[in-house]
């Protein structure tokens, strides 16, 4: 009697099976005309609204375009307004001073026209009022520099090239608690030191300034950023403030190296985009070894008061997202409504794999759609903004890539979240409402003035899926700049990819629950 071996299929399971599922789900998607049209509509909304924003955002300063801030050594916009008491430093050398006080004035109502520049100002220093010593490549705005400073409330610090900042001795400066500051130059390497007594010195930082000329400009300076207070109510928000003035008192000025025998030269360096007092309010006096320097403005990265140009071009993201969320929900609830889900699961009983295949297809389609739409709208929108006189913040290439790819990924993950919620609720209207409410509503509550306190709005865009919009942030935040760092101004409490990770976590949680319920309940 001949034994007959049982039949074994030669088809390899695993990857081939999942590939077939992907092919099946892709066929479903592309053959449903409404889903394809809806995807195209989402892309057109992103592009169309971005173009409309660029075409209708006109920035003017009288009959001229809005002024563009100067550019720093790293290519970013900067504030570079100060009163500089300088001498040329030829070659290597050092400058040492003692700072005995830092005082100031600030305005709560702008600068009075036709009156004394300091009329009606309130005594007090701003947290980032600065006085100290500095070595600059030149007096041109945006020049490379390194400085040792004392500040209003942040102690002594070494700062360089606008974005660099390292803390030194803590505490406020006074006659009973002075600060000694020193800068040394060796080629293009600058070292900053501070001391409480002029005897024991601590190295605060060492920096290399690119292309520092053989003869640099070095000396003492003072500056102070504008004062502002923002109040919110249900009717909106308002900001009050004005320029401020810092005055630093110096003595024990000691120089080593090739310094000229001539006296100090005072120069007001002021930009058109900085909130600073008139030159007549600034200056310096010298009495023997003692110098007093008063300055207004700031030497720091320029902070934007609103969304950056690239964020404005992405104004259509919300409309496109809503459209793609609807498609994501319908991709599963449409099968429930027509009863086709039974056929799908009968053909492939492994339900988790079916949902995973749907998620992959949906994510790929929405990612590619978003990528193309964003890649088109950003250059077109920025061109229109530029034509309308709007300054365009110079973003590094990696930041632009992050915004383009991150926005496309945001749309893709939001669509997967919609798919998961649609699987959980099996109801199109309820799922669409839930997803839109979880992404769009927290963002609107955070950016609309007066609806929520700033802290509550920041909390919402930290823990909800709306945190993912941080991936679109164009202007960086700097700890050494006091600015309106709120979602309404285009800034987010989480780093760009950290915010995107919050959306991924919500989508992963919803998808995991959807797989569990899909396996356990009847279709």
Coordinates of C-alpha atoms in Angstrom, one line a residue:
X1 CA 0.0 0.0 0.0
X2 CA 1.4 3.3 -1.1
X3 CA 1.4 6.2 1.5
X4 CA 0.3 9.5 0.0
X5 CA 1.9 12.6 1.6
X6 CA -0.4 15.4 2.6
X7 CA -0.5 18.4 0.2
X8 CA 1.6 21.4 1.2
X9 CA 1.4 24.7 -0.6
X10 CA 4.6 26.0 -1.9
X11 CA 3.5 29.6 -1.3
X12 CA 5.6 31.4 1.3
X13 CA 3.5 33.0 4.0
X14 CA 4.4 36.2 5.8
X15 CA 5.7 39.0 3.6
X16 CA 4.0 37.8 0.4
X17 CA 0.7 37.5 2.2
X18 CA 1.0 41.1 3.6
X19 CA 2.0 42.3 0.2
X20 CA -1.2 40.9 -1.2
X21 CA -3.1 42.7 1.4
X22 CA -1.4 45.9 0.6
X23 CA -2.2 45.4 -3.1
X24 CA -5.9 44.7 -2.3
X25 CA -6.2 47.8 -0.1
X26 CA -4.5 50.0 -2.6
X27 CA -6.9 48.7 -5.3
X28 CA -9.9 49.5 -3.0
X29 CA -8.6 53.0 -2.5
X30 CA -7.8 53.9 -6.1
X31 CA -11.1 52.5 -7.4
X32 CA -13.3 54.5 -5.1
X33 CA -13.6 57.8 -7.0
X34 CA -14.7 59.8 -3.9
X35 CA -11.6 58.9 -2.0
X36 CA -9.3 59.8 -4.9
X37 CA -11.1 63.1 -5.5
X38 CA -11.1 63.9 -1.8
X39 CA -7.3 63.3 -1.7
X40 CA -6.8 65.7 -4.6
X41 CA -9.1 68.2 -3.0
X42 CA -7.0 68.1 0.2
X43 CA -3.9 68.9 -1.8
X44 CA -5.6 71.7 -3.7
X45 CA -6.8 73.2 -0.4
X46 CA -3.3 73.2 1.0
X47 CA -1.9 74.9 -2.1
X48 CA -4.9 77.2 -2.8
X49 CA -5.2 78.7 0.7
X50 CA -1.4 79.1 1.0
X51 CA -1.3 81.0 -2.3
X52 CA -4.3 83.2 -1.2
X53 CA -2.5 84.0 2.1
X54 CA 0.7 85.0 0.2
X55 CA -1.3 87.1 -2.3
X56 CA -3.2 88.9 0.3
X57 CA -0.5 89.5 3.0
X58 CA 0.8 93.0 2.2
X59 CA 3.5 94.4 4.5
X60 CA 4.2 98.1 4.0
X61 CA 6.1 100.8 5.8
X62 CA 4.7 103.9 4.3
X63 CA 5.5 103.7 0.6
X64 CA 8.3 101.1 1.2
X65 CA 8.4 97.4 2.0
X66 CA 8.8 96.4 5.6
X67 CA 12.4 96.6 6.7
X68 CA 14.5 93.5 6.9
X69 CA 16.6 92.8 10.0
X70 CA 20.4 92.5 9.6
X71 CA 21.8 89.0 9.1
X72 CA 24.2 87.5 11.6
X73 CA 27.2 85.2 11.0
X74 CA 25.1 82.1 10.9
X75 CA 22.6 83.6 8.3
X76 CA 19.8 84.2 10.7
X77 CA 18.1 87.6 11.5
X78 CA 19.5 89.5 14.4
X79 CA 19.0 92.6 16.5
X80 CA 22.2 94.6 16.7
X81 CA 21.6 97.9 18.4
X82 CA 23.9 99.2 21.1
X83 CA 26.0 102.1 22.2
X84 CA 29.7 101.1 21.6
X85 CA 32.6 102.8 23.3
X86 CA 35.5 101.5 21.2
X87 CA 39.1 101.5 20.1
X88 CA 40.8 99.4 17.4
X89 CA 42.6 96.3 18.7
X90 CA 45.4 95.3 16.3
X91 CA 46.4 91.7 16.8
X92 CA 46.3 89.9 20.1
X93 CA 45.4 91.6 23.4
X94 CA 43.0 91.7 26.3
X95 CA 40.5 94.1 27.9
X96 CA 39.6 94.0 31.6
X97 CA 37.0 96.1 33.5
X98 CA 35.1 96.1 36.7
X99 CA 31.3 96.8 36.5
X100 CA 30.0 98.4 39.7
X101 CA 26.4 99.0 38.7
X102 CA 23.7 98.4 36.0
X103 CA 20.7 100.7 36.1
X104 CA 18.0 101.5 33.6
X105 CA 14.8 103.1 32.5
X106 CA 11.9 101.6 30.6
X107 CA 8.7 102.9 28.9
X108 CA 5.2 101.5 29.2
X109 CA 3.7 103.8 26.6
X110 CA 6.1 104.0 23.7
X111 CA 8.4 106.9 23.0
X112 CA 6.9 110.4 23.4
X113 CA 7.2 112.4 20.2
X114 CA 8.7 115.8 20.5
X115 CA 9.8 115.4 24.1
X116 CA 12.9 114.2 25.8
X117 CA 13.6 110.6 24.8
X118 CA 13.5 109.5 28.4
X119 CA 10.5 111.6 29.5
X120 CA 8.0 109.6 31.6
X121 CA 10.1 106.5 31.7
X122 CA 10.1 104.2 34.8
X123 CA 13.3 103.4 36.6
X124 CA 14.3 99.7 36.3
X125 CA 16.3 97.3 34.2
X126 CA 15.0 94.6 31.9
X127 CA 15.9 91.0 32.6
X128 CA 18.2 91.0 29.5
X129 CA 19.6 94.6 29.8
X130 CA 23.3 94.3 29.1
X131 CA 26.5 96.1 29.9
X132 CA 30.0 94.8 29.4
X133 CA 32.9 94.5 27.1
X134 CA 33.0 93.3 23.5
X135 CA 35.3 92.4 20.6
X136 CA 33.7 92.9 17.2
X137 CA 34.8 92.2 13.7
X138 CA 33.6 95.7 12.7
X139 CA 30.9 98.2 13.6
X140 CA 28.7 97.0 10.8
X141 CA 25.4 95.4 11.9
X142 CA 25.5 91.6 12.1
X143 CA 29.3 91.5 12.6
X144 CA 30.8 88.6 14.4
X145 CA 31.5 89.3 18.1
X146 CA 32.2 87.9 21.5
X147 CA 31.2 89.7 24.7
X148 CA 31.4 89.4 28.5
X149 CA 28.4 91.0 30.1
X150 CA 26.3 91.6 33.2
X151 CA 22.6 91.4 32.8
X152 CA 19.5 92.7 34.7
X153 CA 18.5 89.3 36.2
X154 CA 20.5 86.6 34.5
X155 CA 23.9 87.2 36.1
X156 CA 27.2 87.5 34.2
X157 CA 27.4 85.8 30.8
X158 CA 29.6 85.3 27.8
X159 CA 27.7 85.7 24.5
X160 CA 28.9 85.5 20.9
X161 CA 27.6 85.8 17.4
X162 CA 24.1 86.5 18.7
X163 CA 23.0 82.9 19.3
X164 CA 25.8 81.8 21.7
X165 CA 25.3 82.2 25.4
X166 CA 27.1 80.7 28.4
X167 CA 26.4 81.6 32.1
X168 CA 29.0 82.9 34.4
X169 CA 28.7 84.3 38.0
X170 CA 25.1 84.5 39.2
X171 CA 23.5 87.5 40.9
X172 CA 23.0 91.2 40.3
X173 CA 25.8 93.6 40.1
X174 CA 26.2 96.5 42.6
X175 CA 28.8 98.6 44.3
X176 CA 29.0 96.1 47.1
X177 CA 29.0 93.2 44.7
X178 CA 30.8 94.2 41.5
X179 CA 31.8 91.9 38.6
X180 CA 35.1 91.8 36.9
X181 CA 35.0 90.9 33.3
X182 CA 37.9 90.1 30.9
X183 CA 38.2 89.2 27.2
X184 CA 41.4 88.0 25.6
X185 CA 42.2 87.6 21.9
X186 CA 44.7 85.1 20.4
X187 CA 44.2 85.1 16.7
X188 CA 40.5 84.4 16.0
X189 CA 40.1 82.7 19.4
X190 CA 38.3 84.8 22.1
X191 CA 38.2 83.7 25.8
X192 CA 35.9 85.2 28.4
X193 CA 36.5 85.3 32.1
X194 CA 34.7 86.7 35.1
X195 CA 35.6 87.3 38.8
X196 CA 34.1 88.6 41.9
X197 CA 37.2 90.2 43.3
X198 CA 39.6 90.7 40.4
X199 CA 42.0 88.2 41.8
X200 CA 40.4 84.8 41.3
X201 CA 39.3 84.4 37.7
X202 CA 37.1 81.7 36.1
X203 CA 37.0 80.9 32.4
X204 CA 33.4 81.3 31.2
X205 CA 33.9 80.3 27.6
X206 CA 36.2 80.0 24.6
X207 CA 34.9 80.8 21.0
X208 CA 36.4 81.0 17.6
X209 CA 35.1 83.9 15.5
X210 CA 35.3 83.2 11.8
X211 CA 37.2 85.7 9.6
X212 CA 38.0 88.0 12.5
X213 CA 40.2 90.7 10.9
X214 CA 43.7 91.5 12.1
X215 CA 42.4 94.8 13.5
X216 CA 39.1 94.4 15.4
X217 CA 37.0 96.9 17.3
X218 CA 36.9 96.4 21.0
X219 CA 35.6 98.2 24.0
X220 CA 32.6 98.8 26.4
X221 CA 29.0 98.8 25.5
X222 CA 25.4 98.9 26.9
X223 CA 22.1 98.0 25.4
X224 CA 18.6 97.1 26.6
X225 CA 15.7 95.4 24.8
X226 CA 12.2 96.9 24.6
X227 CA 9.8 96.5 27.5
X228 CA 6.4 94.9 26.7
X229 CA 3.5 93.5 28.7
X230 CA 0.7 91.5 27.0
X231 CA -2.7 91.3 28.5
X232 CA -5.5 89.0 27.3
X233 CA -9.3 89.1 27.7
X234 CA -12.2 87.5 26.0
X235 CA -12.2 90.4 23.6
X236 CA -8.7 89.8 22.4
X237 CA -5.2 90.7 23.6
X238 CA -3.2 93.9 23.8
X239 CA 0.5 94.7 24.2
X240 CA 1.8 97.8 25.9
X241 CA 5.4 98.9 26.2
X242 CA 8.2 100.8 24.7
X243 CA 12.0 101.1 24.5
X244 CA 14.3 100.9 27.5
X245 CA 17.7 102.2 28.4
X246 CA 20.6 100.5 30.3
X247 CA 23.4 102.3 32.0
X248 CA 26.6 100.5 33.1
X249 CA 29.3 102.0 35.3
X250 CA 32.8 100.7 34.7
X251 CA 36.2 101.3 36.3
X252 CA 39.6 99.6 36.5
X253 CA 39.8 99.5 32.7
X254 CA 43.0 97.7 31.8
X255 CA 44.2 96.9 28.3
X256 CA 47.1 94.7 27.1
X257 CA 48.3 94.4 23.5
X258 CA 48.3 96.8 20.6
X259 CA 45.9 99.5 21.6
X260 CA 46.1 103.1 20.4
X261 CA 47.1 106.0 22.6
X262 CA 44.1 108.0 21.6
X263 CA 40.9 108.1 23.7
X264 CA 37.7 106.2 23.4
X265 CA 35.3 106.8 20.6
X266 CA 31.6 106.5 21.2
X267 CA 29.3 105.2 18.5
X268 CA 25.6 104.5 18.4
X269 CA 24.9 101.4 16.4
X270 CA 21.2 101.2 15.7
X271 CA 19.0 99.2 13.3
X272 CA 15.6 100.2 11.8
X273 CA 13.9 97.0 13.1
X274 CA 14.9 97.3 16.7
X275 CA 12.9 98.9 19.5
X276 CA 15.5 101.5 20.7
X277 CA 15.6 105.0 22.0
X278 CA 16.8 107.9 19.9
X279 CA 20.6 108.4 19.7
X280 CA 20.3 111.5 21.9
X281 CA 19.3 109.3 24.9
X282 CA 22.5 107.2 24.6
X283 CA 26.1 108.0 25.1
X284 CA 29.0 107.8 27.5
X285 CA 30.9 109.9 30.0
X286 CA 34.4 109.5 31.3
X287 CA 35.9 110.8 34.6
X288 CA 39.4 109.6 35.1
X289 CA 39.3 105.8 35.3
X290 CA 35.5 105.7 35.5
X291 CA 33.3 105.3 32.4
X292 CA 29.5 105.3 32.3
X293 CA 27.8 104.0 29.2
X294 CA 24.1 104.2 28.3
X295 CA 22.6 102.2 25.4
X296 CA 19.3 101.0 24.0
X297 CA 18.3 98.1 21.8
X298 CA 19.6 94.6 21.8
X299 CA 22.4 92.4 20.6
X300 CA 20.7 89.0 20.2
X301 CA 18.8 86.9 17.7
X302 CA 15.8 88.7 16.2
X303 CA 12.5 87.2 17.6
X304 CA 9.4 87.3 15.4
X305 CA 6.2 88.7 16.8
X306 CA 4.1 86.3 14.7
X307 CA 4.2 83.2 12.5
X308 CA 7.1 83.1 10.1
X309 CA 6.6 83.4 6.4
X310 CA 6.9 79.7 5.8
X311 CA 4.2 79.1 8.4
X312 CA 1.9 81.6 6.7
X313 CA 2.3 79.6 3.4
X314 CA 1.0 76.5 5.3
X315 CA -2.2 78.2 6.3
X316 CA -4.1 75.6 4.2
X317 CA -2.8 72.7 6.3
X318 CA -5.9 72.7 8.5
X319 CA -8.3 72.5 5.5
X320 CA -6.2 69.7 3.9
X321 CA -6.0 67.9 7.2
X322 CA -9.7 67.9 7.7
X323 CA -10.3 66.5 4.2
X324 CA -7.7 63.7 4.7
X325 CA -9.2 62.9 8.1
X326 CA -12.6 62.4 6.5
X327 CA -11.0 60.0 3.9
X328 CA -9.1 58.1 6.7
X329 CA -12.4 57.5 8.6
X330 CA -14.3 56.6 5.5
X331 CA -11.6 54.1 4.4
X332 CA -12.9 51.8 7.2
X333 CA -16.4 53.0 8.1
X334 CA -17.4 52.8 4.4
X335 CA -16.8 49.0 4.5
X336 CA -18.9 48.8 7.7
X337 CA -21.7 50.8 6.2
X338 CA -21.9 48.6 3.0
X339 CA -21.2 45.3 4.8
X340 CA -18.0 44.7 2.8
X341 CA -16.0 44.4 6.0
X342 CA -17.3 40.8 6.2
X343 CA -15.9 40.0 2.8
X344 CA -12.6 41.6 3.6
X345 CA -12.1 39.7 6.8
X346 CA -13.4 36.4 5.3
X347 CA -10.7 36.7 2.6
X348 CA -8.0 37.5 5.3
X349 CA -9.0 36.3 8.7
X350 CA -6.0 37.9 10.4
X351 CA -7.7 41.1 11.3
X352 CA -4.7 43.0 12.7
X353 CA -2.9 42.5 9.4
X354 CA -5.9 43.8 7.5
X355 CA -6.0 47.0 9.6
X356 CA -2.2 47.4 9.3
X357 CA -2.4 47.1 5.5
X358 CA -5.1 49.8 5.4
X359 CA -2.9 52.0 7.6
X360 CA 0.2 51.6 5.4
X361 CA -1.8 52.4 2.2
X362 CA -3.5 55.4 3.8
X363 CA -0.3 56.7 5.3
X364 CA 1.6 56.4 2.0
X365 CA -1.1 58.1 0.0
X366 CA -1.6 61.0 2.4
X367 CA 2.2 61.4 2.9
X368 CA 2.9 61.7 -0.8
X369 CA -0.1 64.0 -1.3
X370 CA 1.0 66.2 1.5
X371 CA 4.6 66.2 0.4
X372 CA 3.8 67.3 -3.1
X373 CA 1.3 70.0 -1.9
X374 CA 3.7 71.5 0.6
X375 CA 6.7 71.4 -1.7
X376 CA 4.6 73.4 -4.2
X377 CA 3.0 75.9 -1.9
X378 CA 6.0 77.0 0.1
X379 CA 8.1 78.4 -2.7
X380 CA 5.0 79.9 -4.4
X381 CA 3.7 81.4 -1.2
X382 CA 7.0 82.8 -0.2
X383 CA 7.4 84.4 -3.6
X384 CA 4.1 86.1 -3.3
X385 CA 4.8 87.2 0.3
X386 CA 8.1 88.7 -0.9
X387 CA 6.4 90.5 -3.8
X388 CA 4.1 92.0 -1.2
X389 CA 6.9 93.4 0.9
X390 CA 7.0 90.7 3.5
X391 CA 10.5 89.8 4.8
X392 CA 11.3 86.1 4.5
X393 CA 13.2 84.6 7.4
X394 CA 16.3 82.8 6.1
X395 CA 15.8 79.2 7.2
X396 CA 18.6 76.7 7.1
X397 CA 18.1 73.9 4.5
X398 CA 17.6 71.3 7.2
X399 CA 14.9 73.3 8.8
X400 CA 13.0 73.7 5.5
X401 CA 13.3 69.9 4.9
X402 CA 12.0 69.3 8.4
X403 CA 9.0 71.5 7.8
X404 CA 8.2 70.0 4.4
X405 CA 8.6 66.4 5.4
X406 CA 7.2 67.0 8.9
X407 CA 4.0 68.5 7.5
X408 CA 3.5 65.6 5.1
X409 CA 4.1 63.2 8.0
X410 CA 1.7 65.1 10.2
X411 CA -1.1 64.6 7.6
X412 CA -0.2 60.9 7.2
X413 CA -0.3 60.1 10.9
X414 CA -3.5 62.2 11.4
X415 CA -5.1 60.0 8.7
X416 CA -4.0 56.8 10.4
X417 CA -5.4 58.2 13.7
X418 CA -8.7 58.8 11.8
X419 CA -8.6 55.2 10.5
X420 CA -8.1 53.9 14.0
X421 CA -10.9 56.0 15.6
X422 CA -13.2 55.0 12.7
X423 CA -12.5 51.4 13.5
X424 CA -13.2 52.0 17.2
X425 CA -16.5 53.9 16.7
X426 CA -17.7 52.3 13.4
X427 CA -19.5 55.6 12.8
X428 CA -18.3 58.1 10.3
X429 CA -19.8 61.3 11.8
X430 CA -18.7 60.5 15.3
X431 CA -15.2 59.5 14.3
X432 CA -14.6 62.5 12.1
X433 CA -15.8 64.8 14.9
X434 CA -13.6 63.1 17.5
X435 CA -10.4 63.3 15.4
X436 CA -11.0 66.9 14.2
X437 CA -11.8 68.0 17.8
X438 CA -8.7 66.3 19.1
X439 CA -6.4 68.0 16.6
X440 CA -7.9 71.3 15.4
X441 CA -9.9 72.4 18.5
X442 CA -6.9 72.4 21.0
X443 CA -4.9 74.4 18.4
X444 CA -7.6 77.0 17.9
X445 CA -8.1 77.4 21.7
X446 CA -4.4 77.9 22.1
X447 CA -3.9 80.5 19.3
X448 CA -7.1 82.6 19.6
X449 CA -6.4 85.6 21.9
X450 CA -8.3 85.8 25.2
X451 CA -10.0 82.4 25.0
X452 CA -7.6 80.6 27.4
X453 CA -4.7 81.8 29.6
X454 CA -1.3 81.3 27.8
X455 CA -0.3 78.6 30.2
X456 CA -3.5 76.6 29.5
X457 CA -3.1 77.0 25.7
X458 CA 0.5 75.8 25.9
X459 CA -0.6 72.8 28.0
X460 CA -3.1 71.9 25.3
X461 CA -0.6 71.9 22.5
X462 CA 1.8 69.9 24.6
X463 CA -0.4 66.9 25.4
X464 CA -3.0 66.7 22.6
X465 CA -2.4 65.6 19.0
X466 CA -2.3 69.3 18.1
X467 CA 1.3 69.2 19.5
X468 CA 2.3 67.9 16.0
X469 CA 2.0 71.4 14.6
X470 CA 5.3 72.2 16.3
X471 CA 6.9 70.5 13.3
X472 CA 6.0 73.6 11.3
X473 CA 7.7 76.1 13.5
X474 CA 9.9 78.3 11.4
X475 CA 11.6 80.7 13.8
X476 CA 13.7 79.2 16.6
X477 CA 13.4 80.2 20.3
X478 CA 16.3 81.5 22.3
X479 CA 16.5 81.6 26.1
X480 CA 18.5 84.8 26.0
X481 CA 15.7 86.7 24.2
X482 CA 12.5 87.9 26.0
X483 CA 9.8 87.5 23.4
X484 CA 6.2 86.5 23.0
X485 CA 6.9 82.7 22.6
X486 CA 3.3 81.5 22.4
X487 CA 1.4 79.3 19.9
X488 CA -0.4 82.4 18.6
X489 CA 3.0 83.8 17.6
X490 CA 4.1 80.6 15.9
X491 CA 6.1 79.1 18.8
X492 CA 5.4 75.9 20.6
X493 CA 6.3 74.5 24.0
X494 CA 7.7 71.3 22.5
X495 CA 10.6 70.9 20.1
X496 CA 9.4 70.2 16.5
X497 CA 9.9 66.4 16.4
X498 CA 8.9 66.0 20.1
X499 CA 5.5 67.6 19.2
X500 CA 5.2 65.3 16.3
X501 CA 6.0 62.3 18.5
X502 CA 2.9 63.2 20.7
X503 CA 0.7 62.8 17.6
X504 CA 2.4 59.5 16.9
X505 CA 1.8 58.3 20.4
X506 CA -1.9 59.1 20.2
X507 CA -2.2 57.4 16.8
X508 CA -0.3 54.4 18.1
X509 CA -2.5 54.1 21.1
X510 CA -5.7 54.4 19.1
X511 CA -4.4 51.9 16.5
X512 CA -3.5 49.4 19.2
X513 CA -7.0 49.6 20.7
X514 CA -8.6 49.4 17.3
X515 CA -6.7 46.1 16.6
X516 CA -7.8 44.6 19.9
X517 CA -11.4 45.5 19.4
X518 CA -11.4 44.4 15.8
X519 CA -10.2 41.0 16.9
X520 CA -12.7 40.6 19.8
X521 CA -16.0 41.8 18.5
X522 CA -18.3 40.7 15.7
X523 CA -18.2 42.7 12.5

